[in-house]
Amino acid sequence: MDVTSKSESRLGTLFFRNLLRRRCIYATVASLESSPFRRTLGLRSLVSLGVGAVVGAGIFVITGQAAALYAGPALAISFLLCVFPCLFTALCYGELAAMIPAAGSAYTHTAVALGEFTSWIVAVGLTLECLVSGSAVSVSWSSSVQSFLREFSIVFPPEFGGSPIGVSGNGFFLTGNLFNFPAVMLTLFCSVVLCLGVSETATVNNVFVIVKFMVLGSFFCIRSLFCSNPLGRFQVQSHSFCASQQW
């Protein structure tokens, strides 16, 4: 009985020790030499990936609603305040990437600094983050595409243009829709691009970033041409591009 208790205690100690085991930073860096992966992203692609992640679909959807209904011109202050945590986060990632130049991003950094169990939690969190953010972006993109196509009298059937599950104040409910066809097609397209390779994904991302900046630049140019006092106070109106109700 004593031998069994000692064995169980030893196994438990070994189990928790493995959970808290940290990777050796030198062994992690040395593993790059035998890694089958090769570096294909340069400075331009990395900057483009960062800009593409920051300037996402939300800036075309949430920004206008927040400015029109809630914050008004004070929304610019929110953007300025967000610069500082984003800057500190970027500096942390940059320092860790320079110290531990290995694949795995936050998972590898956490495994070296805090241990395997903590890095597993980080990996699960990153996976859930990608799932939730990817679904939100695809649904937002689908709504914008359907609104654009309605201008040309192209309407998706309700069964294939919305989510089968909705959310209200009382909880979840079934909407009667089958699936969101544009959102599914966008997800499949992104999956195919990712399967092609890292360099191909970076090229597609560069194109999307250029298009997004062209759209934003066109918006500001049009507002400057057709709105009086474009550098003055922001104005809000629900049915006109140039507003009459001032904040």
Tab-separated table of C-alpha atoms in Angstrom:
chain	number	residue	atom	x	y	z
A	1	MET	CA	0.000	0.000	0.000
A	2	ASP	CA	2.844	2.350	0.816
A	3	VAL	CA	4.535	1.526	-2.474
A	4	THR	CA	1.319	2.305	-4.358
A	5	SER	CA	0.882	5.610	-2.548
A	6	LYS	CA	4.454	6.596	-3.278
A	7	SER	CA	4.026	5.699	-6.951
A	8	GLU	CA	0.834	7.720	-7.230
A	9	SER	CA	2.456	10.651	-5.460
A	10	ARG	CA	5.450	10.444	-7.775
A	11	LEU	CA	3.212	10.311	-10.842
A	12	GLY	CA	1.233	13.301	-9.606
A	13	THR	CA	4.398	15.275	-8.985
A	14	LEU	CA	5.726	14.349	-12.415
A	15	PHE	CA	2.422	15.314	-14.021
A	16	PHE	CA	2.338	18.785	-12.483
A	17	ARG	CA	6.033	19.248	-13.170
A	18	ASN	CA	5.423	18.537	-16.851
A	19	LEU	CA	2.536	21.000	-16.862
A	20	LEU	CA	4.798	23.746	-15.571
A	21	ARG	CA	7.792	22.715	-17.664
A	22	ARG	CA	9.285	25.543	-19.660
A	23	ARG	CA	11.020	25.236	-22.977
A	24	CYS	CA	14.692	26.067	-23.198
A	25	ILE	CA	15.123	29.259	-25.168
A	26	TYR	CA	18.396	28.079	-26.698
A	27	ALA	CA	16.907	24.754	-27.810
A	28	THR	CA	13.901	26.566	-29.279
A	29	VAL	CA	16.100	28.901	-31.295
A	30	ALA	CA	18.375	26.033	-32.364
A	31	SER	CA	15.360	24.109	-33.686
A	32	LEU	CA	15.139	26.656	-36.509
A	33	GLU	CA	18.131	25.069	-38.207
A	34	SER	CA	16.360	21.722	-38.603
A	35	SER	CA	12.916	23.204	-39.243
A	36	PRO	CA	11.320	22.400	-42.629
A	37	PHE	CA	9.793	25.870	-42.738
A	38	ARG	CA	11.566	28.706	-44.478
A	39	ARG	CA	11.115	32.413	-44.012
A	40	THR	CA	9.137	33.976	-46.835
A	41	LEU	CA	7.758	37.172	-45.278
A	42	GLY	CA	9.708	40.399	-45.492
A	43	LEU	CA	9.271	43.710	-43.746
A	44	ARG	CA	6.682	44.960	-46.234
A	45	SER	CA	4.537	41.850	-45.898
A	46	LEU	CA	4.725	41.905	-42.101
A	47	VAL	CA	3.749	45.570	-41.947
A	48	SER	CA	0.922	44.888	-44.374
A	49	LEU	CA	-0.332	42.009	-42.228
A	50	GLY	CA	-0.363	44.261	-39.184
A	51	VAL	CA	-2.145	47.068	-41.007
A	52	GLY	CA	-4.624	44.610	-42.494
A	53	ALA	CA	-5.443	43.285	-39.034
A	54	VAL	CA	-5.927	46.786	-37.610
A	55	VAL	CA	-7.874	48.256	-40.531
A	56	GLY	CA	-10.437	45.488	-40.691
A	57	ALA	CA	-14.102	45.278	-41.553
A	58	GLY	CA	-15.085	47.018	-38.327
A	59	ILE	CA	-13.855	50.400	-39.509
A	60	PHE	CA	-16.433	50.301	-42.317
A	61	VAL	CA	-19.313	49.240	-40.067
A	62	ILE	CA	-18.931	50.127	-36.402
A	63	THR	CA	-17.075	53.425	-36.806
A	64	GLY	CA	-19.916	55.187	-38.591
A	65	GLN	CA	-22.532	53.924	-36.146
A	66	ALA	CA	-20.467	54.922	-33.118
A	67	ALA	CA	-19.795	58.393	-34.519
A	68	ALA	CA	-23.378	59.007	-35.636
A	69	LEU	CA	-25.267	57.612	-32.657
A	70	TYR	CA	-22.959	57.897	-29.655
A	71	ALA	CA	-19.563	59.582	-29.641
A	72	GLY	CA	-19.629	62.065	-32.495
A	73	PRO	CA	-16.271	63.768	-33.096
A	74	ALA	CA	-15.023	62.424	-29.749
A	75	LEU	CA	-14.558	59.113	-31.547
A	76	ALA	CA	-11.210	60.448	-32.753
A	77	ILE	CA	-10.098	60.688	-29.118
A	78	SER	CA	-10.895	57.000	-28.668
A	79	PHE	CA	-8.674	56.145	-31.610
A	80	LEU	CA	-5.852	58.227	-30.152
A	81	LEU	CA	-6.178	56.511	-26.778
A	82	CYS	CA	-6.098	53.093	-28.438
A	83	VAL	CA	-2.758	53.940	-30.021
A	84	PHE	CA	-0.889	53.533	-26.732
A	85	PRO	CA	-1.955	49.966	-25.776
A	86	CYS	CA	-1.503	48.900	-29.398
A	87	LEU	CA	1.989	50.406	-29.405
A	88	PHE	CA	2.962	48.656	-26.175
A	89	THR	CA	1.579	45.354	-27.460
A	90	ALA	CA	3.546	45.715	-30.684
A	91	LEU	CA	6.724	46.477	-28.735
A	92	CYS	CA	6.206	43.375	-26.567
A	93	TYR	CA	5.695	41.165	-29.601
A	94	GLY	CA	8.695	42.713	-31.324
A	95	GLU	CA	10.980	42.143	-28.345
A	96	LEU	CA	9.818	38.554	-27.848
A	97	ALA	CA	10.150	37.791	-31.556
A	98	ALA	CA	13.704	39.143	-31.514
A	99	MET	CA	14.611	37.093	-28.431
A	100	ILE	CA	12.844	33.917	-29.612
A	101	PRO	CA	12.934	33.875	-33.437
A	102	ALA	CA	10.887	30.685	-33.778
A	103	ALA	CA	7.525	29.755	-35.242
A	104	GLY	CA	4.512	29.687	-32.965
A	105	SER	CA	4.042	33.340	-32.022
A	106	ALA	CA	2.416	33.768	-28.600
A	107	TYR	CA	2.313	29.995	-28.009
A	108	THR	CA	6.092	29.640	-28.284
A	109	HIS	CA	6.741	32.815	-26.308
A	110	THR	CA	4.498	31.623	-23.474
A	111	ALA	CA	6.003	28.122	-23.488
A	112	VAL	CA	9.465	29.589	-22.984
A	113	ALA	CA	8.424	32.138	-20.365
A	114	LEU	CA	5.625	30.483	-18.367
A	115	GLY	CA	5.450	26.804	-19.283
A	116	GLU	CA	3.642	24.290	-21.452
A	117	PHE	CA	0.279	24.393	-19.687
A	118	THR	CA	0.001	28.165	-19.890
A	119	SER	CA	1.030	28.094	-23.538
A	120	TRP	CA	-1.697	25.514	-24.209
A	121	ILE	CA	-4.266	27.877	-22.680
A	122	VAL	CA	-2.930	30.697	-24.860
A	123	ALA	CA	-3.168	28.492	-27.957
A	124	VAL	CA	-6.786	27.595	-27.184
A	125	GLY	CA	-7.585	31.262	-26.597
A	126	LEU	CA	-6.003	32.265	-29.901
A	127	THR	CA	-7.954	29.553	-31.714
A	128	LEU	CA	-11.244	30.727	-30.214
A	129	GLU	CA	-10.314	34.316	-31.022
A	130	CYS	CA	-9.750	33.444	-34.678
A	131	LEU	CA	-13.036	31.523	-34.828
A	132	VAL	CA	-15.112	34.316	-33.298
A	133	SER	CA	-13.420	37.183	-35.131
A	134	GLY	CA	-13.444	35.302	-38.440
A	135	SER	CA	-17.157	34.569	-38.187
A	136	ALA	CA	-17.930	38.170	-37.191
A	137	VAL	CA	-15.928	39.581	-40.103
A	138	SER	CA	-17.513	37.192	-42.602
A	139	VAL	CA	-21.038	38.057	-41.426
A	140	SER	CA	-20.252	41.784	-41.556
A	141	TRP	CA	-18.787	41.407	-45.042
A	142	SER	CA	-21.847	39.431	-46.143
A	143	SER	CA	-24.173	42.184	-44.938
A	144	SER	CA	-22.199	44.832	-46.829
A	145	VAL	CA	-22.125	42.765	-50.022
A	146	GLN	CA	-25.858	42.114	-49.890
A	147	SER	CA	-26.561	45.820	-49.335
A	148	PHE	CA	-24.369	46.661	-52.328
A	149	LEU	CA	-26.029	44.075	-54.564
A	150	ARG	CA	-29.503	45.330	-53.627
A	151	GLU	CA	-28.623	48.600	-55.354
A	152	PHE	CA	-28.551	46.575	-58.598
A	153	SER	CA	-31.767	44.674	-57.767
A	154	ILE	CA	-29.839	41.518	-56.865
A	155	VAL	CA	-31.382	40.045	-53.740
A	156	PHE	CA	-30.363	36.852	-51.985
A	157	PRO	CA	-33.174	34.573	-50.804
A	158	PRO	CA	-33.729	34.987	-47.059
A	159	GLU	CA	-32.879	31.330	-46.494
A	160	PHE	CA	-29.371	31.848	-47.897
A	161	GLY	CA	-28.644	35.402	-46.796
A	162	GLY	CA	-28.812	35.282	-43.019
A	163	SER	CA	-27.753	33.346	-39.979
A	164	PRO	CA	-29.879	30.386	-38.853
A	165	ILE	CA	-29.528	31.497	-35.219
A	166	GLY	CA	-30.277	34.983	-33.921
A	167	VAL	CA	-29.740	36.735	-30.609
A	168	SER	CA	-32.171	38.972	-28.759
A	169	GLY	CA	-32.696	40.191	-25.233
A	170	ASN	CA	-34.383	36.899	-24.387
A	171	GLY	CA	-31.520	34.758	-25.674
A	172	PHE	CA	-30.973	32.725	-28.823
A	173	PHE	CA	-33.706	31.881	-31.300
A	174	LEU	CA	-34.053	30.190	-34.693
A	175	THR	CA	-34.482	32.590	-37.606
A	176	GLY	CA	-35.637	30.049	-40.177
A	177	ASN	CA	-32.644	30.683	-42.443
A	178	LEU	CA	-30.478	27.826	-43.665
A	179	PHE	CA	-27.043	29.484	-43.822
A	180	ASN	CA	-25.329	32.714	-44.792
A	181	PHE	CA	-24.124	31.932	-48.302
A	182	PRO	CA	-21.849	34.999	-48.864
A	183	ALA	CA	-20.208	34.513	-45.466
A	184	VAL	CA	-19.583	30.829	-46.173
A	185	MET	CA	-18.073	31.612	-49.570
A	186	LEU	CA	-15.756	34.224	-48.042
A	187	THR	CA	-14.614	31.731	-45.408
A	188	LEU	CA	-13.944	29.088	-48.060
A	189	PHE	CA	-12.043	31.589	-50.200
A	190	CYS	CA	-9.811	32.605	-47.287
A	191	SER	CA	-9.240	28.943	-46.410
A	192	VAL	CA	-8.156	28.146	-49.971
A	193	VAL	CA	-5.782	31.120	-50.024
A	194	LEU	CA	-4.242	30.044	-46.718
A	195	CYS	CA	-3.753	26.508	-48.034
A	196	LEU	CA	-1.841	27.844	-51.047
A	197	GLY	CA	1.007	29.089	-48.883
A	198	VAL	CA	2.323	31.928	-46.767
A	199	SER	CA	3.700	34.038	-49.613
A	200	GLU	CA	0.460	33.736	-51.609
A	201	THR	CA	-1.540	34.718	-48.533
A	202	ALA	CA	0.697	37.744	-47.998
A	203	THR	CA	0.214	38.797	-51.630
A	204	VAL	CA	-3.577	38.613	-51.367
A	205	ASN	CA	-3.442	40.512	-48.078
A	206	ASN	CA	-1.326	43.243	-49.695
A	207	VAL	CA	-3.949	43.655	-52.415
A	208	PHE	CA	-6.771	43.872	-49.871
A	209	VAL	CA	-4.884	46.443	-47.795
A	210	ILE	CA	-4.337	48.624	-50.871
A	211	VAL	CA	-8.032	48.367	-51.777
A	212	LYS	CA	-9.109	49.294	-48.245
A	213	PHE	CA	-6.889	52.359	-48.189
A	214	MET	CA	-8.176	53.367	-51.620
A	215	VAL	CA	-11.753	53.123	-50.325
A	216	LEU	CA	-10.961	55.169	-47.219
A	217	GLY	CA	-9.041	57.725	-49.264
A	218	SER	CA	-11.908	58.012	-51.740
A	219	PHE	CA	-14.337	58.602	-48.882
A	220	PHE	CA	-12.312	61.489	-47.482
A	221	CYS	CA	-11.776	62.965	-50.947
A	222	ILE	CA	-15.493	62.830	-51.767
A	223	ARG	CA	-16.379	64.381	-48.439
A	224	SER	CA	-13.883	67.182	-49.019
A	225	LEU	CA	-15.316	67.889	-52.469
A	226	PHE	CA	-19.037	67.775	-51.736
A	227	CYS	CA	-19.301	68.830	-48.100
A	228	SER	CA	-18.860	72.375	-46.936
A	229	ASN	CA	-16.252	73.035	-44.267
A	230	PRO	CA	-14.713	69.516	-44.396
A	231	LEU	CA	-12.152	70.354	-41.728
A	232	GLY	CA	-14.694	71.773	-39.338
A	233	ARG	CA	-16.833	70.026	-36.806
A	234	PHE	CA	-18.327	66.686	-37.673
A	235	GLN	CA	-21.969	66.765	-38.619
A	236	VAL	CA	-24.539	64.001	-38.475
A	237	GLN	CA	-27.699	63.383	-40.435
A	238	SER	CA	-29.433	60.117	-41.143
A	239	HIS	CA	-30.385	60.683	-44.797
A	240	SER	CA	-27.676	62.911	-46.225
A	241	PHE	CA	-23.979	62.573	-46.842
A	242	CYS	CA	-23.383	66.149	-45.670
A	243	ALA	CA	-25.073	66.617	-42.334
A	244	SER	CA	-26.999	69.451	-40.836
A	245	GLN	CA	-27.242	68.357	-37.216
A	246	GLN	CA	-24.049	69.374	-35.446
A	247	TRP	CA	-22.454	67.880	-32.373
